[in-house]
PDB file of C-alpha atoms in Angstrom:
ATOM      1  CA  UNK T  25       0.000   0.000   0.000  1.00 33.00           C
ATOM      2  CA  UNK T  26       1.088   3.566  -0.621  1.00 37.00           C
ATOM      3  CA  UNK T  27       1.688   5.776   2.398  1.00 36.00           C
ATOM      4  CA  UNK T  28       0.656   9.429   2.311  1.00 44.00           C
ATOM      5  CA  UNK T  29       2.325  11.753   4.813  1.00 37.00           C
ATOM      6  CA  UNK T  30       2.995   8.727   6.989  1.00 35.00           C
ATOM      7  CA  UNK T  31      -0.638   7.626   7.050  1.00 35.00           C
ATOM      8  CA  UNK T  32      -1.904   4.657   5.032  1.00 34.00           C
ATOM      9  CA  UNK T  33      -4.671   5.565   2.611  1.00 35.00           C
ATOM     10  CA  UNK T  34      -6.416   2.443   1.470  1.00 34.00           C
ATOM     11  CA  UNK T  35      -8.670   1.652  -1.451  1.00 35.00           C
ATOM     12  CA  UNK T  36     -11.269   4.363  -1.313  1.00 37.00           C
ATOM     13  CA  UNK T  37     -14.937   4.612  -1.945  1.00 36.00           C
ATOM     14  CA  UNK T  38     -16.896   7.862  -1.897  1.00 36.00           C
ATOM     15  CA  UNK T  39     -20.366   8.732  -0.761  1.00 36.00           C
ATOM     16  CA  UNK T  40     -23.492  10.173  -2.286  1.00 33.00           C
ATOM     17  CA  UNK T  41     -26.854  11.008  -0.624  1.00 34.00           C
ATOM     18  CA  UNK T  42     -27.867  14.061   1.322  1.00 35.00           C
ATOM     19  CA  UNK T  43     -26.842  14.120   4.966  1.00 36.00           C
ATOM     20  CA  UNK T  44     -29.839  13.938   7.252  1.00 35.00           C
ATOM     21  CA  UNK T  45     -28.448  15.149  10.545  1.00 36.00           C
ATOM     22  CA  UNK T  46     -30.983  17.946  10.727  1.00 36.00           C
ATOM     23  CA  UNK T  47     -33.964  15.663  10.232  1.00 32.00           C
ATOM     24  CA  UNK T  48     -33.860  13.847  13.565  1.00 30.00           C
ATOM     25  CA  UNK T  49     -32.907  10.520  11.953  1.00 28.00           C
ATOM     26  CA  UNK T  50     -30.707   8.576  14.371  1.00 30.00           C
ATOM     27  CA  UNK T  51     -29.798   4.931  13.883  1.00 29.00           C
ATOM     28  CA  UNK T  52     -28.089   2.648  16.365  1.00 32.00           C
ATOM     29  CA  UNK T  53     -26.221  -0.562  15.670  1.00 34.00           C
ATOM     30  CA  UNK T  54     -29.322  -2.582  16.493  1.00 31.00           C
ATOM     31  CA  UNK T  55     -31.276  -0.653  13.849  1.00 35.00           C
ATOM     32  CA  UNK T  56     -28.946  -1.860  11.089  1.00 34.00           C
ATOM     33  CA  UNK T  57     -29.223  -5.324   9.533  1.00 32.00           C
ATOM     34  CA  UNK T  58     -26.274  -7.667   9.943  1.00 31.00           C
ATOM     35  CA  UNK T  59     -25.143  -6.365  13.342  1.00 29.00           C
ATOM     36  CA  UNK T  60     -24.674  -2.783  12.214  1.00 39.00           C
ATOM     37  CA  UNK T  61     -23.986  -3.228   8.495  1.00 37.00           C
ATOM     38  CA  UNK T  62     -26.648  -1.871   6.108  1.00 41.00           C
ATOM     39  CA  UNK T  63     -28.050  -4.139   3.423  1.00 41.00           C
ATOM     40  CA  UNK T  64     -26.815  -1.822   0.643  1.00 49.00           C
ATOM     41  CA  UNK T  65     -24.203   0.894   0.114  1.00 67.00           C
ATOM     42  CA  UNK T  66     -25.264   3.924   2.071  1.00 72.00           C
ATOM     43  CA  UNK T  67     -24.302   6.840   4.287  1.00 76.00           C
ATOM     44  CA  UNK T  68     -25.830   6.344   7.709  1.00 82.00           C
ATOM     45  CA  UNK T  69     -26.326   8.602  10.716  1.00 83.00           C
ATOM     46  CA  UNK T  70     -25.452   6.269  13.581  1.00 85.00           C
ATOM     47  CA  UNK T  71     -26.120   7.886  16.952  1.00 83.00           C
ATOM     48  CA  UNK T  72     -25.232  11.310  15.572  1.00 80.00           C
ATOM     49  CA  UNK T  73     -22.110  10.264  13.664  1.00 84.00           C
ATOM     50  CA  UNK T  74     -21.965   9.728   9.906  1.00 84.00           C
ATOM     51  CA  UNK T  75     -20.788   6.307   8.806  1.00 83.00           C
ATOM     52  CA  UNK T  76     -20.562   4.934   5.296  1.00 80.00           C
ATOM     53  CA  UNK T  77     -20.868   1.289   4.247  1.00 83.00           C
ATOM     54  CA  UNK T  78     -20.168   0.014   0.747  1.00 81.00           C
ATOM     55  CA  UNK T  79     -22.105  -2.768  -0.955  1.00 77.00           C
ATOM     56  CA  UNK T  80     -19.637  -5.311   0.437  1.00 82.00           C
ATOM     57  CA  UNK T  81     -20.561  -4.284   3.976  1.00 84.00           C
ATOM     58  CA  UNK T  82     -17.250  -2.524   4.696  1.00 83.00           C
ATOM     59  CA  UNK T  83     -17.426   0.510   6.954  1.00 86.00           C
ATOM     60  CA  UNK T  84     -15.539   3.628   5.887  1.00 81.00           C
ATOM     61  CA  UNK T  85     -12.297   4.346   7.639  1.00 90.00           C
ATOM     62  CA  UNK T  86     -12.702   8.076   6.997  1.00 92.00           C
ATOM     63  CA  UNK T  87     -14.955  10.491   5.126  1.00 91.00           C
ATOM     64  CA  UNK T  88     -13.911  13.873   3.759  1.00 95.00           C
ATOM     65  CA  UNK T  89     -14.661  16.784   1.478  1.00 96.00           C
ATOM     66  CA  UNK T  90     -12.823  18.797  -1.140  1.00 97.00           C
ATOM     67  CA  UNK T  91     -13.457  22.506  -1.378  1.00 97.00           C
ATOM     68  CA  UNK T  92     -12.908  25.651  -3.425  1.00 97.00           C
ATOM     69  CA  UNK T  93     -14.156  29.227  -3.372  1.00 96.00           C
ATOM     70  CA  UNK T  94     -17.338  28.030  -5.078  1.00 94.00           C
ATOM     71  CA  UNK T  95     -18.498  26.170  -1.967  1.00 93.00           C
ATOM     72  CA  UNK T  96     -19.644  29.354  -0.246  1.00 81.00           C
ATOM     73  CA  UNK T  97     -19.674  29.296   3.560  1.00 89.00           C
ATOM     74  CA  UNK T  98     -18.347  26.175   5.279  1.00 95.00           C
ATOM     75  CA  UNK T  99     -18.642  25.428   9.005  1.00 97.00           C
ATOM     76  CA  UNK T 100     -15.650  23.152   9.512  1.00 97.00           C
ATOM     77  CA  UNK T 101     -16.480  22.538  13.148  1.00 97.00           C
ATOM     78  CA  UNK T 102     -19.888  21.206  12.110  1.00 95.00           C
ATOM     79  CA  UNK T 103     -18.293  18.902   9.532  1.00 95.00           C
ATOM     80  CA  UNK T 104     -15.884  17.572  12.139  1.00 96.00           C
ATOM     81  CA  UNK T 105     -18.694  16.999  14.639  1.00 94.00           C
ATOM     82  CA  UNK T 106     -20.636  14.980  12.060  1.00 91.00           C
ATOM     83  CA  UNK T 107     -17.693  12.671  11.491  1.00 92.00           C
ATOM     84  CA  UNK T 108     -15.750  14.159   8.592  1.00 95.00           C
ATOM     85  CA  UNK T 109     -12.038  13.533   8.938  1.00 96.00           C
ATOM     86  CA  UNK T 110     -10.314  15.411   6.130  1.00 97.00           C
ATOM     87  CA  UNK T 111     -10.582  18.347   3.737  1.00 98.00           C
ATOM     88  CA  UNK T 112      -8.710  18.881   0.461  1.00 98.00           C
ATOM     89  CA  UNK T 113      -8.562  22.578  -0.409  1.00 98.00           C
ATOM     90  CA  UNK T 114      -8.003  24.105  -3.849  1.00 98.00           C
ATOM     91  CA  UNK T 115      -4.915  26.289  -4.024  1.00 98.00           C
ATOM     92  CA  UNK T 116      -5.564  27.714  -7.469  1.00 98.00           C
ATOM     93  CA  UNK T 117      -5.028  26.715 -11.054  1.00 98.00           C
ATOM     94  CA  UNK T 118      -4.425  27.703 -14.644  1.00 98.00           C
ATOM     95  CA  UNK T 119      -7.172  28.842 -16.997  1.00 97.00           C
ATOM     96  CA  UNK T 120      -8.111  26.574 -19.868  1.00 95.00           C
ATOM     97  CA  UNK T 121      -8.029  29.452 -22.416  1.00 92.00           C
ATOM     98  CA  UNK T 122      -5.173  30.125 -24.797  1.00 89.00           C
ATOM     99  CA  UNK T 123      -3.026  32.260 -22.474  1.00 92.00           C
ATOM    100  CA  UNK T 124      -3.306  29.882 -19.545  1.00 97.00           C
ATOM    101  CA  UNK T 125      -3.343  32.541 -16.844  1.00 97.00           C
ATOM    102  CA  UNK T 126      -2.474  31.319 -13.340  1.00 98.00           C
ATOM    103  CA  UNK T 127      -4.890  32.187 -10.540  1.00 98.00           C
ATOM    104  CA  UNK T 128      -5.266  31.748  -6.779  1.00 98.00           C
ATOM    105  CA  UNK T 129      -8.414  30.469  -5.066  1.00 98.00           C
ATOM    106  CA  UNK T 130      -9.569  33.359  -2.901  1.00 97.00           C
ATOM    107  CA  UNK T 131     -10.666  31.055  -0.016  1.00 97.00           C
ATOM    108  CA  UNK T 132      -7.507  28.951   0.188  1.00 97.00           C
ATOM    109  CA  UNK T 133      -5.792  30.420   3.230  1.00 96.00           C
ATOM    110  CA  UNK T 134      -8.983  30.782   5.216  1.00 97.00           C
ATOM    111  CA  UNK T 135     -10.135  27.237   4.438  1.00 97.00           C
ATOM    112  CA  UNK T 136      -6.765  25.691   5.283  1.00 98.00           C
ATOM    113  CA  UNK T 137      -6.659  27.487   8.618  1.00 98.00           C
ATOM    114  CA  UNK T 138     -10.240  26.740   9.629  1.00 98.00           C
ATOM    115  CA  UNK T 139     -10.042  23.098   8.597  1.00 98.00           C
ATOM    116  CA  UNK T 140      -6.883  22.628  10.666  1.00 98.00           C
ATOM    117  CA  UNK T 141      -8.365  24.454  13.662  1.00 98.00           C
ATOM    118  CA  UNK T 142     -11.432  22.175  13.485  1.00 98.00           C
ATOM    119  CA  UNK T 143      -9.186  19.116  13.743  1.00 98.00           C
ATOM    120  CA  UNK T 144      -9.525  17.905  10.155  1.00 98.00           C
ATOM    121  CA  UNK T 145      -6.622  16.402   8.255  1.00 98.00           C
ATOM    122  CA  UNK T 146      -5.739  18.752   5.430  1.00 98.00           C
ATOM    123  CA  UNK T 147      -4.590  18.328   1.835  1.00 98.00           C
ATOM    124  CA  UNK T 148      -4.549  20.605  -1.207  1.00 98.00           C
ATOM    125  CA  UNK T 149      -4.936  20.498  -4.985  1.00 98.00           C
ATOM    126  CA  UNK T 150      -3.979  22.628  -7.996  1.00 99.00           C
ATOM    127  CA  UNK T 151      -6.006  22.627 -11.229  1.00 98.00           C
ATOM    128  CA  UNK T 152      -3.581  22.112 -14.101  1.00 98.00           C
ATOM    129  CA  UNK T 153      -3.823  22.948 -17.784  1.00 98.00           C
ATOM    130  CA  UNK T 154      -0.066  22.839 -18.353  1.00 98.00           C
ATOM    131  CA  UNK T 155       0.820  21.839 -21.903  1.00 98.00           C
ATOM    132  CA  UNK T 156       4.479  21.000 -21.252  1.00 98.00           C
ATOM    133  CA  UNK T 157       6.902  20.372 -18.364  1.00 98.00           C
ATOM    134  CA  UNK T 158       7.948  24.042 -18.262  1.00 98.00           C
ATOM    135  CA  UNK T 159       4.390  25.091 -17.471  1.00 98.00           C
ATOM    136  CA  UNK T 160       4.097  22.232 -14.978  1.00 98.00           C
ATOM    137  CA  UNK T 161       7.055  23.714 -13.087  1.00 98.00           C
ATOM    138  CA  UNK T 162       5.321  27.112 -13.114  1.00 98.00           C
ATOM    139  CA  UNK T 163       2.209  25.522 -11.618  1.00 98.00           C
ATOM    140  CA  UNK T 164       4.164  23.723  -8.915  1.00 99.00           C
ATOM    141  CA  UNK T 165       5.920  26.983  -8.015  1.00 98.00           C
ATOM    142  CA  UNK T 166       2.561  28.761  -7.852  1.00 98.00           C
ATOM    143  CA  UNK T 167       1.086  26.057  -5.601  1.00 98.00           C
ATOM    144  CA  UNK T 168       4.038  26.238  -3.226  1.00 98.00           C
ATOM    145  CA  UNK T 169       3.924  30.025  -3.121  1.00 98.00           C
ATOM    146  CA  UNK T 170       0.224  29.968  -2.204  1.00 98.00           C
ATOM    147  CA  UNK T 171       0.839  27.404   0.554  1.00 98.00           C
ATOM    148  CA  UNK T 172       3.742  29.435   1.910  1.00 97.00           C
ATOM    149  CA  UNK T 173       4.946  26.584   4.093  1.00 98.00           C
ATOM    150  CA  UNK T 174       1.525  25.622   5.506  1.00 98.00           C
ATOM    151  CA  UNK T 175       1.861  22.046   6.833  1.00 98.00           C
ATOM    152  CA  UNK T 176      -0.284  19.370   5.202  1.00 98.00           C
ATOM    153  CA  UNK T 177      -1.352  15.894   6.270  1.00 98.00           C
ATOM    154  CA  UNK T 178      -2.313  14.742   2.774  1.00 98.00           C
ATOM    155  CA  UNK T 179      -0.657  15.327  -0.620  1.00 98.00           C
ATOM    156  CA  UNK T 180      -0.757  18.280  -2.938  1.00 98.00           C
ATOM    157  CA  UNK T 181      -2.699  16.763  -5.812  1.00 98.00           C
ATOM    158  CA  UNK T 182      -2.279  17.867  -9.420  1.00 98.00           C
ATOM    159  CA  UNK T 183      -5.825  18.059 -10.794  1.00 98.00           C
ATOM    160  CA  UNK T 184      -5.872  16.737 -14.383  1.00 98.00           C
ATOM    161  CA  UNK T 185      -9.236  16.790 -16.132  1.00 96.00           C
ATOM    162  CA  UNK T 186     -11.080  17.899 -19.227  1.00 95.00           C
ATOM    163  CA  UNK T 187     -11.825  21.579 -19.638  1.00 96.00           C
ATOM    164  CA  UNK T 188     -15.305  23.078 -19.518  1.00 94.00           C
ATOM    165  CA  UNK T 189     -14.948  23.697 -23.270  1.00 95.00           C
ATOM    166  CA  UNK T 190     -13.754  20.217 -24.247  1.00 96.00           C
ATOM    167  CA  UNK T 191     -12.194  19.557 -26.760  1.00 96.00           C
ATOM    168  CA  UNK T 192     -11.118  23.189 -27.204  1.00 96.00           C
ATOM    169  CA  UNK T 193      -9.300  23.731 -23.903  1.00 97.00           C
ATOM    170  CA  UNK T 194      -5.578  24.390 -24.181  1.00 97.00           C
ATOM    171  CA  UNK T 195      -4.663  20.985 -22.663  1.00 97.00           C
ATOM    172  CA  UNK T 196      -7.550  18.879 -23.974  1.00 97.00           C
ATOM    173  CA  UNK T 197      -5.636  17.466 -26.945  1.00 96.00           C
ATOM    174  CA  UNK T 198      -2.355  16.567 -25.264  1.00 97.00           C
ATOM    175  CA  UNK T 199      -0.968  13.111 -25.906  1.00 96.00           C
ATOM    176  CA  UNK T 200      -1.059  10.588 -23.032  1.00 96.00           C
ATOM    177  CA  UNK T 201       2.731  10.726 -22.860  1.00 95.00           C
ATOM    178  CA  UNK T 202       2.845  14.522 -22.585  1.00 97.00           C
ATOM    179  CA  UNK T 203       0.240  14.402 -19.831  1.00 97.00           C
ATOM    180  CA  UNK T 204       2.394  11.936 -17.930  1.00 97.00           C
ATOM    181  CA  UNK T 205       5.412  14.238 -18.350  1.00 97.00           C
ATOM    182  CA  UNK T 206       3.416  17.172 -16.956  1.00 98.00           C
ATOM    183  CA  UNK T 207       2.283  15.145 -13.942  1.00 98.00           C
ATOM    184  CA  UNK T 208       5.733  13.786 -13.199  1.00 98.00           C
ATOM    185  CA  UNK T 209       7.368  17.224 -13.458  1.00 98.00           C
ATOM    186  CA  UNK T 210       4.795  18.853 -11.163  1.00 98.00           C
ATOM    187  CA  UNK T 211       4.972  16.084  -8.580  1.00 98.00           C
ATOM    188  CA  UNK T 212       8.772  15.977  -8.546  1.00 98.00           C
ATOM    189  CA  UNK T 213       8.881  19.714  -7.799  1.00 98.00           C
ATOM    190  CA  UNK T 214       6.333  19.315  -5.010  1.00 98.00           C
ATOM    191  CA  UNK T 215       8.273  16.455  -3.424  1.00 98.00           C
ATOM    192  CA  UNK T 216      11.521  18.393  -3.628  1.00 98.00           C
ATOM    193  CA  UNK T 217       9.828  21.095  -1.541  1.00 98.00           C
ATOM    194  CA  UNK T 218       9.078  18.564   1.194  1.00 98.00           C
ATOM    195  CA  UNK T 219       5.420  17.807   0.456  1.00 98.00           C
ATOM    196  CA  UNK T 220       3.828  14.559  -0.718  1.00 98.00           C
ATOM    197  CA  UNK T 221       2.419  14.753  -4.256  1.00 98.00           C
ATOM    198  CA  UNK T 222      -0.454  12.898  -5.921  1.00 98.00           C
ATOM    199  CA  UNK T 223      -2.709  12.777  -8.967  1.00 98.00           C
ATOM    200  CA  UNK T 224      -6.417  13.607  -9.194  1.00 98.00           C
ATOM    201  CA  UNK T 225      -8.226  12.473 -12.348  1.00 97.00           C
ATOM    202  CA  UNK T 226     -11.482  10.904 -13.461  1.00 95.00           C
ATOM    203  CA  UNK T 227     -11.801   7.222 -14.230  1.00 93.00           C
ATOM    204  CA  UNK T 228     -12.391   7.984 -17.908  1.00 93.00           C
ATOM    205  CA  UNK T 229      -9.349  10.261 -18.055  1.00 95.00           C
ATOM    206  CA  UNK T 230      -7.182   7.553 -16.539  1.00 94.00           C
ATOM    207  CA  UNK T 231      -8.460   4.871 -18.872  1.00 92.00           C
ATOM    208  CA  UNK T 232      -8.451   6.750 -22.180  1.00 93.00           C
ATOM    209  CA  UNK T 233      -6.334   9.927 -22.063  1.00 94.00           C
ATOM    210  CA  UNK T 234      -3.340   9.227 -19.840  1.00 94.00           C
ATOM    211  CA  UNK T 235      -0.465   6.787 -19.748  1.00 90.00           C
ATOM    212  CA  UNK T 236      -1.541   5.667 -16.289  1.00 88.00           C
ATOM    213  CA  UNK T 237       1.238   3.079 -16.024  1.00 90.00           C
ATOM    214  CA  UNK T 238       3.826   5.865 -16.230  1.00 92.00           C
ATOM    215  CA  UNK T 239       2.457   7.540 -13.087  1.00 93.00           C
ATOM    216  CA  UNK T 240       1.110   4.555 -11.144  1.00 93.00           C
ATOM    217  CA  UNK T 241       3.676   5.126  -8.377  1.00 95.00           C
ATOM    218  CA  UNK T 242       1.783   8.251  -7.287  1.00 97.00           C
ATOM    219  CA  UNK T 243      -1.059   8.364  -4.756  1.00 96.00           C
ATOM    220  CA  UNK T 244      -4.259   8.440  -6.806  1.00 95.00           C
ATOM    221  CA  UNK T 245      -7.483  10.299  -6.009  1.00 96.00           C
ATOM    222  CA  UNK T 246     -10.034   9.183  -8.590  1.00 92.00           C
ATOM    223  CA  UNK T 247     -13.399  10.669  -9.536  1.00 93.00           C
ATOM    224  CA  UNK T 248     -16.040   8.240 -10.757  1.00 88.00           C
ATOM    225  CA  UNK T 249     -19.707   9.165 -10.327  1.00 88.00           C
ATOM    226  CA  UNK T 250     -21.435   5.796 -10.186  1.00 83.00           C
ATOM    227  CA  UNK T 251     -25.035   4.713  -9.732  1.00 82.00           C
ATOM    228  CA  UNK T 252     -26.263   3.566  -6.312  1.00 79.00           C
ATOM    229  CA  UNK T 253     -22.825   3.962  -4.735  1.00 75.00           C
ATOM    230  CA  UNK T 254     -21.461   1.012  -6.693  1.00 80.00           C
ATOM    231  CA  UNK T 255     -17.687   0.583  -6.906  1.00 79.00           C
ATOM    232  CA  UNK T 256     -15.983   1.817 -10.095  1.00 80.00           C
ATOM    233  CA  UNK T 257     -14.962  -0.570 -12.849  1.00 81.00           C
ATOM    234  CA  UNK T 258     -11.385   0.710 -12.661  1.00 84.00           C
ATOM    235  CA  UNK T 259      -9.329  -2.359 -11.791  1.00 77.00           C
ATOM    236  CA  UNK T 260      -6.091  -0.667 -10.744  1.00 84.00           C
ATOM    237  CA  UNK T 261      -5.206   0.778  -7.368  1.00 83.00           C
ATOM    238  CA  UNK T 262      -6.639   4.082  -6.174  1.00 83.00           C
ATOM    239  CA  UNK T 263      -6.347   5.750  -2.776  1.00 90.00           C
ATOM    240  CA  UNK T 264      -9.463   7.927  -2.633  1.00 93.00           C
ATOM    241  CA  UNK T 265     -12.651   7.750  -4.664  1.00 87.00           C
ATOM    242  CA  UNK T 266     -14.635  10.941  -5.234  1.00 92.00           C
ATOM    243  CA  UNK T 267     -18.099   9.635  -6.010  1.00 79.00           C
ATOM    244  CA  UNK T 268     -20.287  12.707  -6.247  1.00 80.00           C
ATOM    245  CA  UNK T 269     -20.262  16.460  -6.628  1.00 89.00           C
ATOM    246  CA  UNK T 270     -23.832  16.929  -5.418  1.00 80.00           C
ATOM    247  CA  UNK T 271     -24.092  15.742  -1.827  1.00 76.00           C
ATOM    248  CA  UNK T 272     -25.239  17.864   1.102  1.00 81.00           C
ATOM    249  CA  UNK T 273     -24.112  18.055   4.723  1.00 83.00           C
ATOM    250  CA  UNK T 274     -24.848  20.154   7.763  1.00 87.00           C
ATOM    251  CA  UNK T 275     -22.339  23.016   7.915  1.00 89.00           C
ATOM    252  CA  UNK T 276     -22.188  23.511   4.150  1.00 91.00           C
ATOM    253  CA  UNK T 277     -24.227  26.046   2.210  1.00 89.00           C
ATOM    254  CA  UNK T 278     -24.820  24.102  -0.992  1.00 90.00           C
ATOM    255  CA  UNK T 279     -23.610  20.932  -2.679  1.00 89.00           C
ATOM    256  CA  UNK T 280     -20.291  19.296  -1.815  1.00 91.00           C
ATOM    257  CA  UNK T 281     -17.794  16.944  -3.408  1.00 90.00           C
ATOM    258  CA  UNK T 282     -17.610  14.080  -0.931  1.00 81.00           C
ATOM    259  CA  UNK T 283     -14.992  11.367  -0.595  1.00 91.00           C
ATOM    260  CA  UNK T 284     -14.379   8.416   1.671  1.00 82.00           C
ATOM    261  CA  UNK T 285     -11.570   6.015   2.448  1.00 85.00           C
ATOM    262  CA  UNK T 286     -12.296   2.349   3.148  1.00 72.00           C
ATOM    263  CA  UNK T 287      -9.975  -0.259   4.602  1.00 76.00           C
ATOM    264  CA  UNK T 288      -8.558  -2.683   2.063  1.00 74.00           C
TER     265      UNK T 288
END
């Protein structure tokens, strides 16, 4: 198994469903079939604490969120109280237009501080549209400058995905090999600065648009929005599975990306 910042992150499965803490729903172990394991994959409120079980009956080791300035107001203390264990915060990124302007997420510093103060483990990500290793180095330098030495528990993830104008984004037509070069260059620079580095990508991106074997040594955070919380079809190793971008939880004003980590 890979180790991230000294902590083992195992095969991960993410959650969907709205969180019902405000509805008065409270389940105890005796309420759940199979001595506390639900009959199907689900997020459960067990005596005031959120627990997730996959369709194999495995209970989540940890649940978490990833956040950017678009998430509006977040009450990190409320997330922690409900059982969330980690938050991955966007540092910034590069625009997908022709010039590829670098930008900083305006909520980064505040979110990192509040998440840490609430007792959540903290990671970060940078949205990349680098088209070559030179630009990947620029992005790594920008990510490190934004962090300014802030300590992390989880990696800095390079976020590789299709643009909102696919296939016309500046990085949408890169070859799988060039994408791998970008990822490797970014992650090497991050590691040289003393942080752990990882890759975020969708299942489709990994399968069809990236030489995944060339970067399979990196911690992998994979997005795959499945039906009924079913496990992805991706047969290779992944550390965290982001399953939805439209879940709701107490303490968040609007939809969240939610992730969970299950024991192997």
